[in-house]
Short mmCIF file of C-alpha atoms in Angstrom, two decimals:
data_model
loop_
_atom_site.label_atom_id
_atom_site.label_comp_id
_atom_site.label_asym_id
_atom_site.label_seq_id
_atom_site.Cartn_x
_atom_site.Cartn_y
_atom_site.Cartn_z
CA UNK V 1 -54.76 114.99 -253.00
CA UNK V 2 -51.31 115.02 -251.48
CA UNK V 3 -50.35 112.60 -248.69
CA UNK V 4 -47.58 114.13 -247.24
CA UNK V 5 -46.74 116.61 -244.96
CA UNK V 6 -45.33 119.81 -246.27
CA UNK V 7 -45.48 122.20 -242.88
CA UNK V 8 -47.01 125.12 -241.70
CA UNK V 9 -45.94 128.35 -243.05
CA UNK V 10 -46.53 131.64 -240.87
CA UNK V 11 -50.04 132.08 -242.58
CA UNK V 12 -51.21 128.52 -241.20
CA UNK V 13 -51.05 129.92 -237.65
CA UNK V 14 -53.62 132.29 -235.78
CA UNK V 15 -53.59 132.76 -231.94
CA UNK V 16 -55.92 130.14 -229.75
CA UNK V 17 -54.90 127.48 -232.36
CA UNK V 18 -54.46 124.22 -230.37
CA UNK V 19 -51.80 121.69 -231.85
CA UNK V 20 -52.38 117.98 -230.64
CA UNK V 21 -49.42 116.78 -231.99
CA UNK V 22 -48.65 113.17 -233.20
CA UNK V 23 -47.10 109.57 -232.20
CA UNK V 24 -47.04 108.97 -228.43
CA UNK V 25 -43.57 108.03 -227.15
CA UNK V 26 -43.14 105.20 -224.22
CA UNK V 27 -40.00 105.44 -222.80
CA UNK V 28 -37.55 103.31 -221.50
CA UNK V 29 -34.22 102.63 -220.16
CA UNK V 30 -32.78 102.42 -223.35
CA UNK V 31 -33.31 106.36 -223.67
CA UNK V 32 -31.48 106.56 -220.73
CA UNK V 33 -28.30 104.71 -221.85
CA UNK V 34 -28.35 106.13 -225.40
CA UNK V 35 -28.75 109.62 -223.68
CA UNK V 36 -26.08 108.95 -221.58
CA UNK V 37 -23.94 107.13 -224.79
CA UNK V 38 -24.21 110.61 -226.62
CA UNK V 39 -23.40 113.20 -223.77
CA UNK V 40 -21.37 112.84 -220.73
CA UNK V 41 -23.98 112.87 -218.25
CA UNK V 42 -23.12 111.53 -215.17
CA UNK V 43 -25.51 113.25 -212.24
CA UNK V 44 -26.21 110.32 -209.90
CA UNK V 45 -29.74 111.06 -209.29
CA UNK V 46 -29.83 110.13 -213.04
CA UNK V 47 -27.56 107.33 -212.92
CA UNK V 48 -28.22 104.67 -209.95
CA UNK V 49 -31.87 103.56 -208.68
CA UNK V 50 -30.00 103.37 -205.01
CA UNK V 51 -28.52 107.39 -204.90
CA UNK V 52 -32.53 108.34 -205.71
CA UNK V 53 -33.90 105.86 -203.23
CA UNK V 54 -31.57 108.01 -200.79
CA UNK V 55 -32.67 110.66 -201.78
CA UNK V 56 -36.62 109.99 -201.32
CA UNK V 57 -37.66 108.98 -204.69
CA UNK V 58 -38.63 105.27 -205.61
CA UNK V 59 -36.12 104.55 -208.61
CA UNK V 60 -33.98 106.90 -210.65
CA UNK V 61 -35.65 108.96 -213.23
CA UNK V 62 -35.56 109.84 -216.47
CA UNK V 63 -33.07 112.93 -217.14
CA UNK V 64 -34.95 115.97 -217.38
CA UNK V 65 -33.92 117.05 -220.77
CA UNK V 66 -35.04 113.78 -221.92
CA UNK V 67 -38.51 114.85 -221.23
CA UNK V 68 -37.76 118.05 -222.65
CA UNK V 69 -35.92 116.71 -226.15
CA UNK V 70 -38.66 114.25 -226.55
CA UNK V 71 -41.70 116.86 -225.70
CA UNK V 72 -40.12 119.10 -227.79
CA UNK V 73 -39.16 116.64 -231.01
CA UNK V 74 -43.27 116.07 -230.96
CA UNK V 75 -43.86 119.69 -231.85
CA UNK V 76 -41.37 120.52 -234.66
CA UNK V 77 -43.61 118.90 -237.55
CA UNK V 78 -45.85 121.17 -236.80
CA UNK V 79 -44.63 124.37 -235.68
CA UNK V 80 -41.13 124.45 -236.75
CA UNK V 81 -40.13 121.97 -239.82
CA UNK V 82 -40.17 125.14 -242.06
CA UNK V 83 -38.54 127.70 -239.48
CA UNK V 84 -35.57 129.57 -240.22
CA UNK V 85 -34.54 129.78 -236.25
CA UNK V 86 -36.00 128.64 -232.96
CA UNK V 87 -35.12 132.39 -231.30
CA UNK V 88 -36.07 131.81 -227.25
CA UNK V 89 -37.87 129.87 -224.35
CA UNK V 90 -39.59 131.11 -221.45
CA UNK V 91 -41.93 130.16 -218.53
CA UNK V 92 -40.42 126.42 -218.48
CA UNK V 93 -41.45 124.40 -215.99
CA UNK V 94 -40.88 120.45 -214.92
CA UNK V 95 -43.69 119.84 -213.31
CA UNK V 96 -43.45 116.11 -212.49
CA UNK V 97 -40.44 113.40 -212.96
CA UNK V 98 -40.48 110.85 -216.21
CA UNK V 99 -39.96 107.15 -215.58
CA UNK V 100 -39.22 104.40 -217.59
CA UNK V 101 -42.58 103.17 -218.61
CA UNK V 102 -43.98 106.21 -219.10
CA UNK V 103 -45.85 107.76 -222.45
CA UNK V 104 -45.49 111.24 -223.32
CA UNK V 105 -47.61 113.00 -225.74
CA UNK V 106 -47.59 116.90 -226.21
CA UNK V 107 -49.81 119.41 -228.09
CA UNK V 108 -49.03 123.66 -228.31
CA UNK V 109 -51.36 126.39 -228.06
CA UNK V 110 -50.62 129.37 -230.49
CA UNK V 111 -50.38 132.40 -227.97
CA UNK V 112 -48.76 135.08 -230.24
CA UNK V 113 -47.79 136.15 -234.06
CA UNK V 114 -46.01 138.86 -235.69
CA UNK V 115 -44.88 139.24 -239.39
CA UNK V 116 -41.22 140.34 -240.05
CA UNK V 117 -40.24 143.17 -241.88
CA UNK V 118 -39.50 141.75 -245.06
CA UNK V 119 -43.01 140.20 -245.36
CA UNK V 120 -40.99 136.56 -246.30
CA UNK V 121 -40.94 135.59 -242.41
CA UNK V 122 -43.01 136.06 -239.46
CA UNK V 123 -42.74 134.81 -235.41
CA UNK V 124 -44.91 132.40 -233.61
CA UNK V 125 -45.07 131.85 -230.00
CA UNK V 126 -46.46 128.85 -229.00
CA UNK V 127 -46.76 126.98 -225.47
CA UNK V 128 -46.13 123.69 -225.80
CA UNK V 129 -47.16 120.92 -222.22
CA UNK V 130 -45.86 117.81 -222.62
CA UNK V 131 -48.35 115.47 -220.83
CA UNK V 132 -47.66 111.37 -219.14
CA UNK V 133 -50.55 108.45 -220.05
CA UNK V 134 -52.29 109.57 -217.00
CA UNK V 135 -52.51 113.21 -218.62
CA UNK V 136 -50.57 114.56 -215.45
CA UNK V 137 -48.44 117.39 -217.36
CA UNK V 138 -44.99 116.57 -216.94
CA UNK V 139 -43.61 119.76 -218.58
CA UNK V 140 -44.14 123.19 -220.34
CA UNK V 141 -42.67 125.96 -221.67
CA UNK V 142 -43.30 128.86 -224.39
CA UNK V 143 -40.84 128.94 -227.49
CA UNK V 144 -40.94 131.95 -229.98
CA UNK V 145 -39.77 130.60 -233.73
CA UNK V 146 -39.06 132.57 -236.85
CA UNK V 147 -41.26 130.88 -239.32
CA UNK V 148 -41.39 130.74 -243.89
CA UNK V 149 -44.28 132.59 -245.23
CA UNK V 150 -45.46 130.25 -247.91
CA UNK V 151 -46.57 133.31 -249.79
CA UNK V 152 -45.22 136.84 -249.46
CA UNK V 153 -47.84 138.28 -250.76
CA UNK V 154 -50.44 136.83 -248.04
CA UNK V 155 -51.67 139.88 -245.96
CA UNK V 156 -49.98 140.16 -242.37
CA UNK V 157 -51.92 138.93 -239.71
CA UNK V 158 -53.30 141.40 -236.41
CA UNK V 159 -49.40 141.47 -233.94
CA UNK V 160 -50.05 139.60 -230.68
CA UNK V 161 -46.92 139.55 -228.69
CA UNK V 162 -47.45 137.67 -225.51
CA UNK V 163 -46.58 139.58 -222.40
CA UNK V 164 -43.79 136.36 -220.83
CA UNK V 165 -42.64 136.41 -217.16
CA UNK V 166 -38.58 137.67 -217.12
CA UNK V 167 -38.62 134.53 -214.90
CA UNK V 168 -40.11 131.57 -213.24
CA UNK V 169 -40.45 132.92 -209.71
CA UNK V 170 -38.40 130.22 -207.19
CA UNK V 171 -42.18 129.87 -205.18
CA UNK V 172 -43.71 128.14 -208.41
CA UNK V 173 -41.05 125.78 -208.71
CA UNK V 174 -42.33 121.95 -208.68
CA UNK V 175 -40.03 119.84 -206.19
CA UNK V 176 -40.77 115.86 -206.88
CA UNK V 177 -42.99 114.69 -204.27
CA UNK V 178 -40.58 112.67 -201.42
CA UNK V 179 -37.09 114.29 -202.53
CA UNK V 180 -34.94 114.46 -199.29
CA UNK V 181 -31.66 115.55 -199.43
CA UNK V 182 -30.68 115.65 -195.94
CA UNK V 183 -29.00 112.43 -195.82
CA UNK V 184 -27.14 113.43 -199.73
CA UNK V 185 -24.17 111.48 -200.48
CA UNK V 186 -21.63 114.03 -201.54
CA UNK V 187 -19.21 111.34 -202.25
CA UNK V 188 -21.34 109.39 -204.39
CA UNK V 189 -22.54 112.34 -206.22
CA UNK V 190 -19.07 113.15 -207.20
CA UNK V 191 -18.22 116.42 -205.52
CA UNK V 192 -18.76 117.98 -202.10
CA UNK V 193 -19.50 121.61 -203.06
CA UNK V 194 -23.31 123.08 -201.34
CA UNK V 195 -25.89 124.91 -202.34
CA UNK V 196 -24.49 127.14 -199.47
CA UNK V 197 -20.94 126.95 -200.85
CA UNK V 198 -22.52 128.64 -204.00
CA UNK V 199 -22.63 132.84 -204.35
CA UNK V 200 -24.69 134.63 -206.22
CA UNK V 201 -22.17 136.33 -209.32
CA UNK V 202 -19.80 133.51 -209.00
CA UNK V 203 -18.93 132.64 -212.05
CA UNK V 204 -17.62 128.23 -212.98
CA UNK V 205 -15.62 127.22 -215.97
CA UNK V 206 -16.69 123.73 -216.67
CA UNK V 207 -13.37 123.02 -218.09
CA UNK V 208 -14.21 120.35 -220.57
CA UNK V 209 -14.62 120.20 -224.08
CA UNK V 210 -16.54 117.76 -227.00
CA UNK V 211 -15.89 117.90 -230.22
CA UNK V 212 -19.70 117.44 -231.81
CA UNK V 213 -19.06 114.90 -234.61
CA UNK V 214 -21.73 114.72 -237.58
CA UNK V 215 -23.14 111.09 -237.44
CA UNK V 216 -23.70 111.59 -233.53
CA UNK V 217 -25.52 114.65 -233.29
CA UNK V 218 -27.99 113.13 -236.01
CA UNK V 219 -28.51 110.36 -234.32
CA UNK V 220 -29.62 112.71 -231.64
CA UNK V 221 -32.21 114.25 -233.25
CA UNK V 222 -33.27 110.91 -234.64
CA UNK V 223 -34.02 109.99 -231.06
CA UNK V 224 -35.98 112.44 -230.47
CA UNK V 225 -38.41 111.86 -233.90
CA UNK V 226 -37.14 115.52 -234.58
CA UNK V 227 -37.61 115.93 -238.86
CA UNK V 228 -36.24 119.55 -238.61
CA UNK V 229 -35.17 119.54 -242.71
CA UNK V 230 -31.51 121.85 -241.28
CA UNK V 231 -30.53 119.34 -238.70
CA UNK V 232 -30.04 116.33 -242.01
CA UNK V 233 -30.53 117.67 -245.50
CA UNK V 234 -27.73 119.44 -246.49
CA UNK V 235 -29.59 121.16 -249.42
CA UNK V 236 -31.93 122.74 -246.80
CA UNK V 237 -29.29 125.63 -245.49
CA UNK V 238 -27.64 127.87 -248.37
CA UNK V 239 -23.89 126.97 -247.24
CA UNK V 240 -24.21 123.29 -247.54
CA UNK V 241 -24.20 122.17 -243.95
CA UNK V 242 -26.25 120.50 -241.28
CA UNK V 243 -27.81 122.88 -238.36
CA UNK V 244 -26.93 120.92 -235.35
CA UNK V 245 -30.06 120.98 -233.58
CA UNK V 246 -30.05 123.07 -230.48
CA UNK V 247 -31.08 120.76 -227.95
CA UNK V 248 -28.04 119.05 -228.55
CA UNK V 249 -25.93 121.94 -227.89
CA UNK V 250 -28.31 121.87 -224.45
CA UNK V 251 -27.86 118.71 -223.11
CA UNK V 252 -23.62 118.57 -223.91
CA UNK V 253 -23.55 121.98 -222.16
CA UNK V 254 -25.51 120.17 -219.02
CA UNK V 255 -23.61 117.44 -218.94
CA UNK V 256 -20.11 119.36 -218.94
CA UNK V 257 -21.46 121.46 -216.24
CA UNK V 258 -21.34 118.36 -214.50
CA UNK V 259 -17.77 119.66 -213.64
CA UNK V 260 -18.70 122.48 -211.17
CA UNK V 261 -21.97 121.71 -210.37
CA UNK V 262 -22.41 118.19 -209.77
CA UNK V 263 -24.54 118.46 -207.08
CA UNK V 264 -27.42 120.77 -209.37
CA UNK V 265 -29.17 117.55 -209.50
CA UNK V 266 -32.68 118.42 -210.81
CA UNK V 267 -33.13 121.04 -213.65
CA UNK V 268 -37.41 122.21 -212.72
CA UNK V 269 -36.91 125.47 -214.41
CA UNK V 270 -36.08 127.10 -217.83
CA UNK V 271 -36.15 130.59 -217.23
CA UNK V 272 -34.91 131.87 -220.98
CA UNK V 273 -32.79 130.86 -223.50
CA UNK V 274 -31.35 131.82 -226.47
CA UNK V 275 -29.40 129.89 -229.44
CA UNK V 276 -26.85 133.06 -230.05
CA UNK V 277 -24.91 131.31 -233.07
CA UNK V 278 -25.22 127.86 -234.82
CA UNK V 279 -23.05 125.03 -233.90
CA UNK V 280 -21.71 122.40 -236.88
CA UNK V 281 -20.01 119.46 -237.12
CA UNK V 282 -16.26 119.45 -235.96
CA UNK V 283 -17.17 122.46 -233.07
CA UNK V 284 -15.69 121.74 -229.72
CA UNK V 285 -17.83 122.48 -227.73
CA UNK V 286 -17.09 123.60 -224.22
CA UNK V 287 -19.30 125.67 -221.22
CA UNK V 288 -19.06 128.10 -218.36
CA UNK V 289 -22.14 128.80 -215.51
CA UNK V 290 -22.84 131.76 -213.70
CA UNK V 291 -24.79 131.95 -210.59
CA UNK V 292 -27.72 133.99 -210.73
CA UNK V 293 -30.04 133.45 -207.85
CA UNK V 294 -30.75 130.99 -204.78
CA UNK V 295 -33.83 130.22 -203.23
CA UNK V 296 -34.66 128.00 -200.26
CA UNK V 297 -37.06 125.33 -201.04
CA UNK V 298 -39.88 123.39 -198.43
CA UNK V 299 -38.56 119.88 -199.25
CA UNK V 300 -35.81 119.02 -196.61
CA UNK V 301 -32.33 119.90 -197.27
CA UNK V 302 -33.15 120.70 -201.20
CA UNK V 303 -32.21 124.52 -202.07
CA UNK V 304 -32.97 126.07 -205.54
CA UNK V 305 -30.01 127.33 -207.52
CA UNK V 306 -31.25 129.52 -210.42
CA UNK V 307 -27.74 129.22 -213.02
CA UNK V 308 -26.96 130.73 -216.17
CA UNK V 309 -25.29 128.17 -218.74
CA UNK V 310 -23.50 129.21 -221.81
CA UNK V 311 -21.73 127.36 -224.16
CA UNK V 312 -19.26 128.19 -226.63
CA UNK V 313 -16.95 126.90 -229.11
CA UNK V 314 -13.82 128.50 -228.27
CA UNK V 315 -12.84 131.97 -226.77
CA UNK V 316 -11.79 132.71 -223.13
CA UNK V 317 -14.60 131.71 -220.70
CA UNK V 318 -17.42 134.26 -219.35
CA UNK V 319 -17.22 136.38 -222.57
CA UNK V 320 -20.78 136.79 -223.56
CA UNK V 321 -21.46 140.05 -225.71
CA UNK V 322 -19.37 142.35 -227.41
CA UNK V 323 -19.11 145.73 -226.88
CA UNK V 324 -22.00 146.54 -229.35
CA UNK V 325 -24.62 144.15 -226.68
CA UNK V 326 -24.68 141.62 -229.53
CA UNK V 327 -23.29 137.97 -228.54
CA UNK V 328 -19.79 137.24 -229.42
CA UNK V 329 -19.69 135.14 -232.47
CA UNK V 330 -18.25 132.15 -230.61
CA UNK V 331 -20.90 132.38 -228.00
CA UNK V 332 -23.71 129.04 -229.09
CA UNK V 333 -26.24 128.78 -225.99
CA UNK V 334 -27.18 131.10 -223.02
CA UNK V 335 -29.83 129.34 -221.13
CA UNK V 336 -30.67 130.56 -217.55
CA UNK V 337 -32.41 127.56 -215.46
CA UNK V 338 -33.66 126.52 -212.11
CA UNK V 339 -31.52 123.39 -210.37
CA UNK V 340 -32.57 121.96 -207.29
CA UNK V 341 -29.21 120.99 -204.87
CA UNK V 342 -28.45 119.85 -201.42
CA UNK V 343 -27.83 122.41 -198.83
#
């Protein structure tokens, strides 16, 4: 009997499967500084215990798309080491802050599948709720992947698309318990710009650029125990190279939006997202936001800021599609997400 692990294929999958998936993950504040080693994140709720003592919480915690990379990096042995794309996200929630200390496990329901075309692929949705050691759920989301048959000839399964909410509706948003931003240091945090000085269609180039080098953004992935085969093995992708995984793209486009919007302290909603061309090794790449929809919130002084990021790895900013709807070739992320910021 084989011992290892070769992955599902799109037959292994029916709807109502439940995926407890493996190795717990306590994390600490060296996830923090390696995070913070690999991007240029810099939002001070993230950064000093004293800025989120100000601002109501007891210490400073975890970046949210550490949760998120880490939730995420649980599920890929099981519903995407053998997937030819990760296509979208929906219905994303934070629903409670990580701290150092805490353990994180996750597990994914199966809530839809559909067989391609070509009978060699098919799509899973799954929704995936990353959960802390007291079982509290810290996060969820759905993700849709195109998945490997293992055999083409294996009969399609019954189509179940899942009916997913455009949006997460500003009401449903979780605000930590205790965040205060009435007394907000806006010279601490690095730039003095409002929730009210923010309109909805305004449009923020981030300015900066990184070039994503190929040792870093595996080292990445390794942090996040993701064994995607395309983000290492360069025998896994017909032309040769290494898929940079997405999340990576993610959290460099955050952290340059840092320029802009450095007062969008909390991310507590993924709304969609879409990886709209792959990023490799020697990319620059650089980001632009767009400013979708505010919402007041019931904590004091916090307002909801619902912002479209996009990254890209060269081209004027705010180009998005072509003329045919598709996305311009240099377009690599558009991810629209719920930020909570001082008003």
């Amino acid at each position: 009997m084989a011992k290892t692990n070769a992955g599902r294929f799109f037959e292994d999958y029916a709807v109502g499967d439940v995926l407890t998936h493996a190795v717990p993950r306590t994390v600490s504040d060296g996830e923090r500084a390696l995070y913070h080693a690999l991007y240029p994140a810099r939002h001070a709720l993230y950064s000093s215990d004293g800025f989120a003592q100000a601002c109501g919480l007891a210490a400073s915690p975890m970046d949210d798309m550490i949760a998120f990379h880490m939730v995420f990096g649980k599920t890929v042995p099981d519903v995407s080491l053998n997937a030819v794309a990760n296509l979208g996200y929906a219905e994303g929630r934070w629903h409670a802050p990580v701290w150092p200390g805490d353990t994180l496990t996750s597990s994914s329901e199966v809530i839809g599948v559909k067989q391609n075309s070509n009978g060699k692929t098919g799509v899973i949705w799954v929704r995936t709720t990353g959960r802390n050691q007291r079982g509290e759920t810290v996060l969820d989301y759905v993700r849709w992947v195109m998945v490997r048959k293992r055999d083409a000839d294996a009969p399609a399964p019954e189509t179940v698309v899942p009916e997913l909410a455009a949006s997460v509706s500003a009401d449903s948003l979780v605000v930590p318990e205790g965040l205060d931003f009435s007394g907000y240091d806006f010279d601490l945090a690095g730039e003095p710009h409002r929730w009210d000085d923010y309109a909805i269609g305004e449009q923020i180039d981030h300015v900066d650029g990184v070039t994503v080098e190929e040792a870093e953004h595996m080292l990445a992935t390794r942090l996040w125990q993701n064994t995607a085969k395309v983000h290492f093995d360069t025998s896994a992708r017909p032309d040769g190279t290494r898929l940079i995984y997405g999340g990576h793209v993610i959290s460099m486009a955050r952290a340059l939006s840092f320029n802009g919007l450095a007062n969008a302290q909390m991310v507590v909603g993924l709304n969609a997202g879409a990886h709209a061309n792959p990023c490799l090794a020697g990319d620059t790449v650089r980001a632009w936001s767009e400013v979708l929809d505010k919402a007041e919130t019931s904590a004091p002084g916090v307002g909801a800021i619902r912002l479209r990021l996009v990254a890209t790895k060269g081209g004027a900013p705010f180009g998005l599609r072509g003329e045919d709807g598709k996305y311009l070739p240099e377009v690599l992320l558009d991810l629209d997400y719920w930020a909570l910021m001082p008003m």
